[in-house]
Tab-separated table of C-alpha atoms in Angstrom:
chain	number	residue	atom	x	y	z
A	1	MET	CA	103.320	73.876	81.494
A	2	SER	CA	100.562	73.301	78.926
A	3	SER	CA	99.347	76.859	79.407
A	4	MET	CA	102.713	78.418	78.541
A	5	GLN	CA	103.041	80.776	75.597
A	6	SER	CA	106.443	80.868	73.876
A	7	ASN	CA	108.103	82.965	71.191
A	8	SER	CA	111.674	82.649	69.932
A	9	SER	CA	114.184	85.339	69.114
A	10	ALA	CA	117.986	85.226	68.650
A	11	ASN	CA	118.273	81.557	69.680
A	12	VAL	CA	116.588	82.320	73.034
A	13	THR	CA	113.093	81.070	73.872
A	14	PHE	CA	111.206	83.565	75.989
A	15	VAL	CA	108.512	81.822	78.024
A	16	ARG	CA	105.735	83.580	79.892
A	17	PRO	CA	103.111	81.356	81.516
A	18	ALA	CA	99.541	82.397	80.792
A	19	THR	CA	98.622	81.033	84.223
A	20	PHE	CA	100.231	79.935	87.485
A	21	PHE	CA	99.154	77.066	89.725
A	22	ILE	CA	99.165	78.026	93.438
A	23	ASN	CA	100.128	74.818	95.229
A	24	GLY	CA	100.865	75.989	98.799
A	25	PHE	CA	98.376	74.272	101.117
A	26	SER	CA	97.484	71.362	98.817
A	27	ASN	CA	99.443	68.796	100.850
A	28	VAL	CA	98.492	70.070	104.326
A	29	PRO	CA	96.333	67.468	106.171
A	30	HIS	CA	92.923	68.691	107.410
A	31	ALA	CA	93.605	72.044	105.712
A	32	LYS	CA	89.896	72.938	105.587
A	33	TYR	CA	89.915	73.551	109.345
A	34	TYR	CA	92.745	76.011	108.817
A	35	TYR	CA	90.756	77.851	106.133
A	36	VAL	CA	87.812	78.136	108.550
A	37	PHE	CA	90.234	79.549	111.132
A	38	LEU	CA	91.532	82.079	108.574
A	39	SER	CA	87.936	83.063	107.801
A	40	LEU	CA	87.339	83.810	111.498
A	41	VAL	CA	90.620	85.758	111.652
A	42	TYR	CA	89.490	87.829	108.659
A	43	VAL	CA	86.065	88.571	110.200
A	44	VAL	CA	87.688	89.711	113.475
A	45	THR	CA	90.239	91.772	111.491
A	46	VAL	CA	87.528	93.545	109.494
A	47	LEU	CA	85.340	94.209	112.557
A	48	GLY	CA	88.249	95.281	114.798
A	49	ASN	CA	89.908	97.639	112.328
A	50	SER	CA	86.577	99.076	111.159
A	51	PHE	CA	85.658	99.674	114.811
A	52	ILE	CA	88.906	101.521	115.643
A	53	MET	CA	88.587	103.642	112.471
A	54	CYS	CA	84.990	104.558	113.382
A	55	ILE	CA	86.017	105.502	116.943
A	56	ILE	CA	88.819	107.742	115.644
A	57	TYR	CA	86.444	109.345	113.115
A	58	LEU	CA	83.634	109.958	115.640
A	59	ALA	CA	85.644	110.987	118.727
A	60	ARG	CA	86.832	114.596	118.440
A	61	ARG	CA	89.508	114.128	121.102
A	62	LEU	CA	91.197	111.599	118.766
A	63	HIS	CA	91.393	114.054	115.858
A	64	THR	CA	95.155	114.456	116.360
A	65	ALA	CA	98.259	113.747	114.276
A	66	LYS	CA	99.038	110.581	116.255
A	67	TYR	CA	95.601	109.078	115.585
A	68	ILE	CA	95.837	109.906	111.891
A	69	ALA	CA	98.756	107.419	111.917
A	70	VAL	CA	96.740	104.922	114.022
A	71	PHE	CA	93.824	105.260	111.563
A	72	HIS	CA	96.262	104.632	108.690
A	73	LEU	CA	97.631	101.524	110.440
A	74	ALA	CA	94.080	100.162	110.831
A	75	LEU	CA	93.354	100.924	107.155
A	76	SER	CA	96.609	99.218	106.059
A	77	ASP	CA	95.818	96.176	108.237
A	78	LEU	CA	92.316	95.948	106.778
A	79	CYS	CA	93.467	96.312	103.159
A	80	GLY	CA	96.437	93.958	103.640
A	81	SER	CA	94.242	91.205	105.090
A	82	SER	CA	91.650	91.795	102.348
A	83	ALA	CA	94.335	91.389	99.683
A	84	LEU	CA	95.500	88.085	101.177
A	85	ILE	CA	92.945	86.072	103.188
A	86	PRO	CA	89.892	86.052	100.840
A	87	LYS	CA	92.175	85.049	97.960
A	88	VAL	CA	93.744	82.224	100.017
A	89	ILE	CA	90.286	80.906	100.978
A	90	ASP	CA	89.026	81.149	97.386
A	91	THR	CA	92.186	79.474	96.037
A	92	PHE	CA	92.312	76.456	98.333
A	93	LEU	CA	88.873	75.992	99.907
A	94	PHE	CA	87.030	76.420	96.584
A	95	GLU	CA	89.918	74.919	94.565
A	96	HIS	CA	90.509	77.917	92.280
A	97	GLN	CA	94.262	77.316	92.259
A	98	VAL	CA	94.854	78.455	88.685
A	99	ILE	CA	95.519	82.195	88.461
A	100	SER	CA	96.360	84.288	85.403
A	101	PHE	CA	99.827	85.829	85.070
A	102	GLU	CA	98.457	89.386	85.335
A	103	ALA	CA	96.204	88.599	88.336
A	104	CYS	CA	99.157	86.952	90.092
A	105	LEU	CA	101.336	90.054	89.697
A	106	ALA	CA	98.467	92.291	90.872
A	107	ASN	CA	97.971	90.103	93.962
A	108	MET	CA	101.700	90.245	94.695
A	109	PHE	CA	101.743	94.047	94.429
A	110	PHE	CA	98.856	94.614	96.854
A	111	VAL	CA	100.084	92.065	99.427
A	112	TYR	CA	103.609	93.561	99.529
A	113	HIS	CA	102.423	97.173	99.296
A	114	PHE	CA	100.127	96.954	102.327
A	115	MET	CA	102.667	94.903	104.310
A	116	ASN	CA	105.162	97.694	103.655
A	117	LEU	CA	102.663	100.375	104.737
A	118	GLN	CA	102.001	98.481	107.995
A	119	SER	CA	105.734	98.362	108.711
A	120	LEU	CA	106.333	102.033	107.838
A	121	THR	CA	103.326	103.167	109.894
A	122	LEU	CA	104.796	101.453	112.971
A	123	LEU	CA	107.950	103.481	112.295
A	124	VAL	CA	105.886	106.699	112.071
A	125	LEU	CA	104.237	105.890	115.421
A	126	ALA	CA	107.713	105.347	116.923
A	127	TYR	CA	108.713	108.793	115.605
A	128	ASP	CA	105.580	110.233	117.263
A	129	ARG	CA	106.596	108.740	120.635
A	130	LEU	CA	110.189	109.966	120.186
A	131	VAL	CA	109.084	113.583	119.710
A	132	ALA	CA	106.456	113.338	122.507
A	133	ILE	CA	108.989	112.114	125.097
A	134	CYS	CA	112.252	113.720	123.984
A	135	PHE	CA	110.804	117.087	122.853
A	136	PRO	CA	107.517	117.455	124.781
A	137	LEU	CA	107.378	121.265	124.534
A	138	GLN	CA	107.834	121.233	120.740
A	139	TYR	CA	105.593	118.180	120.151
A	140	HIS	CA	102.503	120.060	118.912
A	141	ALA	CA	104.650	122.259	116.676
A	142	ILE	CA	106.522	119.307	115.104
A	143	VAL	CA	103.894	116.543	114.923
A	144	THR	CA	101.019	118.380	113.220
A	145	LYS	CA	98.139	117.075	111.134
A	146	PRO	CA	99.542	118.499	107.847
A	147	ALA	CA	102.962	116.989	108.654
A	148	MET	CA	101.377	113.576	109.331
A	149	PHE	CA	99.357	113.665	106.091
A	150	LEU	CA	102.558	114.626	104.226
A	151	ILE	CA	104.498	111.709	105.790
A	152	ILE	CA	101.725	109.235	104.908
A	153	GLY	CA	101.514	110.647	101.365
A	154	VAL	CA	105.276	110.204	100.877
A	155	MET	CA	105.014	106.639	102.258
A	156	TRP	CA	102.343	105.800	99.680
A	157	MET	CA	104.319	107.327	96.796
A	158	LEU	CA	107.530	105.483	97.711
A	159	SER	CA	105.764	102.165	98.336
A	160	VAL	CA	103.671	102.266	95.153
A	161	THR	CA	106.723	103.237	93.059
A	162	PHE	CA	109.039	100.607	94.560
A	163	PHE	CA	106.622	97.673	94.361
A	164	SER	CA	105.463	98.676	90.861
A	165	VAL	CA	109.111	98.361	89.789
A	166	LEU	CA	109.526	95.073	91.720
A	167	VAL	CA	106.481	93.544	90.004
A	168	SER	CA	107.119	94.953	86.521
A	169	LEU	CA	110.692	93.581	86.469
A	170	LEU	CA	109.226	90.051	86.507
A	171	ASN	CA	107.998	90.711	82.944
A	172	ARG	CA	111.588	90.507	81.668
A	173	LEU	CA	112.028	86.934	82.965
A	174	SER	CA	111.612	83.789	80.905
A	175	LEU	CA	109.751	81.556	83.375
A	176	CYS	CA	110.411	78.225	81.695
A	177	ARG	CA	111.143	75.991	84.700
A	178	SER	CA	107.543	75.556	85.856
A	179	ASN	CA	104.271	77.414	86.380
A	180	VAL	CA	103.709	75.931	89.875
A	181	ILE	CA	104.132	78.267	92.873
A	182	ASN	CA	104.658	76.363	96.128
A	183	SER	CA	103.164	79.056	98.328
A	184	TYR	CA	99.738	80.377	99.386
A	185	PHE	CA	100.060	83.587	97.335
A	186	CYS	CA	102.140	84.930	94.440
A	187	ASP	CA	105.486	85.096	96.233
A	188	HIS	CA	108.116	87.218	94.447
A	189	PHE	CA	110.985	85.015	95.691
A	190	LEU	CA	109.431	81.819	94.311
A	191	ILE	CA	108.444	83.346	90.961
A	192	TYR	CA	111.841	84.768	89.982
A	193	ARG	CA	113.417	81.395	90.854
A	194	LEU	CA	111.385	79.888	87.992
A	195	ALA	CA	113.393	81.946	85.478
A	196	CYS	CA	115.792	80.425	82.941
A	197	ASN	CA	117.419	83.734	81.954
A	198	ASP	CA	119.389	86.197	84.116
A	199	ASN	CA	117.411	87.096	87.262
A	200	SER	CA	120.194	88.907	89.181
A	201	ILE	CA	118.307	92.240	89.130
A	202	ASN	CA	115.255	90.514	90.620
A	203	ILE	CA	117.378	88.929	93.354
A	204	LEU	CA	118.853	92.356	94.151
A	205	ILE	CA	115.482	94.116	94.304
A	206	GLY	CA	114.111	91.219	96.400
A	207	LYS	CA	116.884	91.816	98.955
A	208	ILE	CA	116.210	95.570	98.866
A	209	SER	CA	112.525	94.774	99.416
A	210	PHE	CA	113.324	92.754	102.552
A	211	GLY	CA	115.526	95.588	103.781
A	212	LEU	CA	112.827	98.194	103.054
A	213	LEU	CA	110.001	96.088	104.457
A	214	ILE	CA	111.599	94.650	107.607
A	215	CYS	CA	115.188	95.608	108.411
A	216	THR	CA	115.269	99.399	107.934
A	217	PRO	CA	112.035	100.214	109.862
A	218	LEU	CA	112.981	97.820	112.675
A	219	ILE	CA	116.507	99.257	113.025
A	220	LEU	CA	115.110	102.804	113.086
A	221	ILE	CA	112.492	101.787	115.693
A	222	ILE	CA	115.234	100.260	117.882
A	223	ILE	CA	117.293	103.478	117.576
A	224	THR	CA	114.159	105.502	118.407
A	225	TYR	CA	113.509	103.518	121.588
A	226	PHE	CA	117.159	103.778	122.582
A	227	CYS	CA	116.796	107.581	122.411
A	228	ILE	CA	113.505	107.352	124.333
A	229	SER	CA	115.195	105.214	127.030
A	230	VAL	CA	117.960	107.813	127.434
A	231	ALA	CA	115.324	110.567	127.746
A	232	LEU	CA	113.346	108.537	130.310
A	233	LEU	CA	116.439	108.089	132.514
A	234	LYS	CA	116.746	111.882	132.694
A	235	ILE	CA	113.230	112.246	134.131
A	236	ALA	CA	113.631	112.895	137.842
A	237	HIS	CA	110.198	111.847	139.120
A	238	GLY	CA	109.348	108.130	138.992
A	239	ALA	CA	105.615	108.804	138.473
A	240	ASP	CA	106.328	110.937	135.362
A	241	ARG	CA	108.648	108.235	134.032
A	242	ILE	CA	105.989	105.522	134.460
A	243	LYS	CA	103.391	107.769	132.792
A	244	ALA	CA	105.716	108.283	129.799
A	245	ILE	CA	106.447	104.535	129.565
A	246	LYS	CA	102.692	103.766	129.544
A	247	THR	CA	102.259	105.906	126.413
A	248	CYS	CA	104.720	103.579	124.620
A	249	THR	CA	103.413	100.163	125.776
A	250	SER	CA	100.733	99.703	123.111
A	251	HIS	CA	103.181	100.625	120.335
A	252	LEU	CA	105.896	98.327	121.733
A	253	ILE	CA	103.409	95.424	121.789
A	254	LEU	CA	102.460	96.143	118.147
A	255	VAL	CA	106.133	96.218	117.135
A	256	THR	CA	106.800	92.919	118.961
A	257	ILE	CA	103.789	91.203	117.367
A	258	GLY	CA	104.598	92.628	113.935
A	259	TYR	CA	108.337	91.959	113.722
A	260	LEU	CA	109.234	89.132	116.113
A	261	PRO	CA	107.406	86.331	114.200
A	262	ILE	CA	108.909	87.476	110.872
A	263	ILE	CA	112.447	87.613	112.270
A	264	SER	CA	111.967	84.269	114.070
A	265	ASN	CA	110.721	82.622	110.863
A	266	ASN	CA	113.669	83.945	108.844
A	267	ILE	CA	116.236	82.864	111.453
A	268	ALA	CA	114.563	79.443	111.813
A	269	SER	CA	114.515	78.918	108.042
A	270	ILE	CA	118.294	79.500	107.943
A	271	THR	CA	119.249	77.475	111.034
A	272	THR	CA	116.592	74.721	111.069
A	273	LEU	CA	115.259	72.317	108.459
A	274	PHE	CA	111.540	73.201	108.370
A	275	HIS	CA	108.873	70.992	106.838
A	276	PRO	CA	107.399	72.988	103.885
A	277	ASN	CA	103.882	72.840	105.403
A	278	THR	CA	105.136	74.198	108.740
A	279	ARG	CA	106.930	77.042	106.955
A	280	LEU	CA	103.828	77.964	104.955
A	281	ILE	CA	101.533	77.958	107.995
A	282	ASN	CA	104.053	79.989	110.039
A	283	ASN	CA	104.403	82.557	107.252
A	284	SER	CA	100.639	82.847	106.736
A	285	LEU	CA	100.030	83.319	110.476
A	286	THR	CA	102.774	85.973	110.562
A	287	GLN	CA	100.917	87.916	107.867
A	288	THR	CA	97.367	87.469	109.187
A	289	ILE	CA	97.467	87.513	113.014
A	290	PRO	CA	99.077	90.963	113.672
A	291	PRO	CA	96.407	92.887	111.663
A	292	MET	CA	93.755	91.120	113.768
A	293	LEU	CA	95.444	91.903	117.109
A	294	ASN	CA	96.492	95.516	116.424
A	295	PRO	CA	93.045	97.138	116.927
A	296	ILE	CA	92.348	94.968	119.994
A	297	ILE	CA	95.650	96.060	121.598
A	298	TYR	CA	95.091	99.726	120.773
A	299	THR	CA	91.557	99.571	122.194
A	300	LEU	CA	92.474	97.812	125.447
A	301	LYS	CA	95.914	99.336	126.136
A	302	THR	CA	95.341	102.985	125.147
A	303	GLU	CA	93.575	105.098	127.762
A	304	GLU	CA	92.550	107.797	125.265
A	305	VAL	CA	90.758	105.270	123.052
A	306	MET	CA	88.975	103.617	125.996
A	307	GLN	CA	87.896	107.037	127.289
A	308	SER	CA	86.604	107.996	123.834
A	309	ILE	CA	84.581	104.761	123.601
A	310	LYS	CA	82.999	105.497	127.004
A	311	GLU	CA	82.190	109.081	125.980
A	312	LEU	CA	80.619	107.950	122.693
A	313	TYR	CA	78.567	105.335	124.560
A	314	LYS	CA	77.340	107.923	127.094
A	315	ARG	CA	76.524	110.380	124.305
A	316	ARG	CA	74.522	107.771	122.438
A	317	LYS	CA	72.723	106.769	125.631
A	318	MET	CA	71.912	110.438	126.302
A	319	ASN	CA	70.614	110.904	122.749
A	320	ASN	CA	68.335	107.865	123.160
A	321	VAL	CA	66.923	109.304	126.418
A	322	VAL	CA	66.312	112.692	124.744
A	323	GLU	CA	64.609	110.974	121.784
A	324	ARG	CA	62.293	109.023	124.099
A	325	ARG	CA	61.377	112.165	126.022
A	326	MET	CA	60.656	114.036	122.798
A	327	LYS	CA	58.426	111.192	121.610
A	328	CYS	CA	56.566	111.156	124.948
A	329	ASN	CA	56.101	114.942	124.851
A	330	TRP	CA	54.869	114.738	121.272
A	331	LYS	CA	52.338	112.015	122.184
A	332	ASN	CA	51.136	113.992	125.234
A	333	SER	CA	50.707	117.185	123.207
A	334	LYS	CA	48.840	115.273	120.526
A	335	GLN	CA	46.472	113.790	123.136
A	336	LYS	CA	45.815	117.292	124.624
A	337	ILE	CA	44.972	118.678	121.177
A	338	GLN	CA	42.541	115.825	120.567
A	339	VAL	CA	40.860	116.484	123.964
């Protein structure tokens, strides 16, 4: 608390810490091995998401509304991991656990903002599958590139506005209890609990945040797949039904990986007495593993992506053959001129 700056007014001392101390993984035994693991996760995340974005950019057959959303998911995964993992490694591996008040709020904003975009993009992809299966004849008229860019633009505006408000409301709190945050990043829930004055508005917006981030998209995705299931039962031919189901498998796996660990952690925290270290590691894995797996799943489970990779490989191979032939022809012509 030595770094706290105080000023008094109307018999109330308003305290804002100049710095916070991030204390999350300090008591975890052999934590350095975990930081090495997180480093590997981050490398795979960067390579995987960069790869899928490059494939979508280079392959003309993937220049569709659906793959604009897939590209956005990869971008959100990459940015979300970049906002979290390097900071965690720097904080604990290199023992830079003191963070300024402003830097802490900035870190909180970017972590929550990109988590929210990941969740909302999964909802957009569910909407894409709903239209494709329930309204196949109108699909290309409804799910267009301009419509997808508009949806993503609205997502960004809503997310930036909401989390700017969530973060800025922390400025009204007198954080006099402590400046130690027992987490691996600047967790909104743990920071507003440090307040000595009324934090009811922060509690409310924290609950709204959980609803916006997790509950609402998941409920809408469940409703979407209920509608898809009803539509699939109406398909007469079994082969057509299986083909339609296959178009949803990669998205269903992403939804399961994205939401199941978060829901399990929240239920377990209510029903079971978790050791703080176990809770922290579970939460950090929940935030870092899905962005690593998403591009791998989309590459392996989506036929269009695999086909595009093969086409790009063949095209590159063909270009190399043409280049070699041109070089050989150039050398032969040069030799004939010299003769």
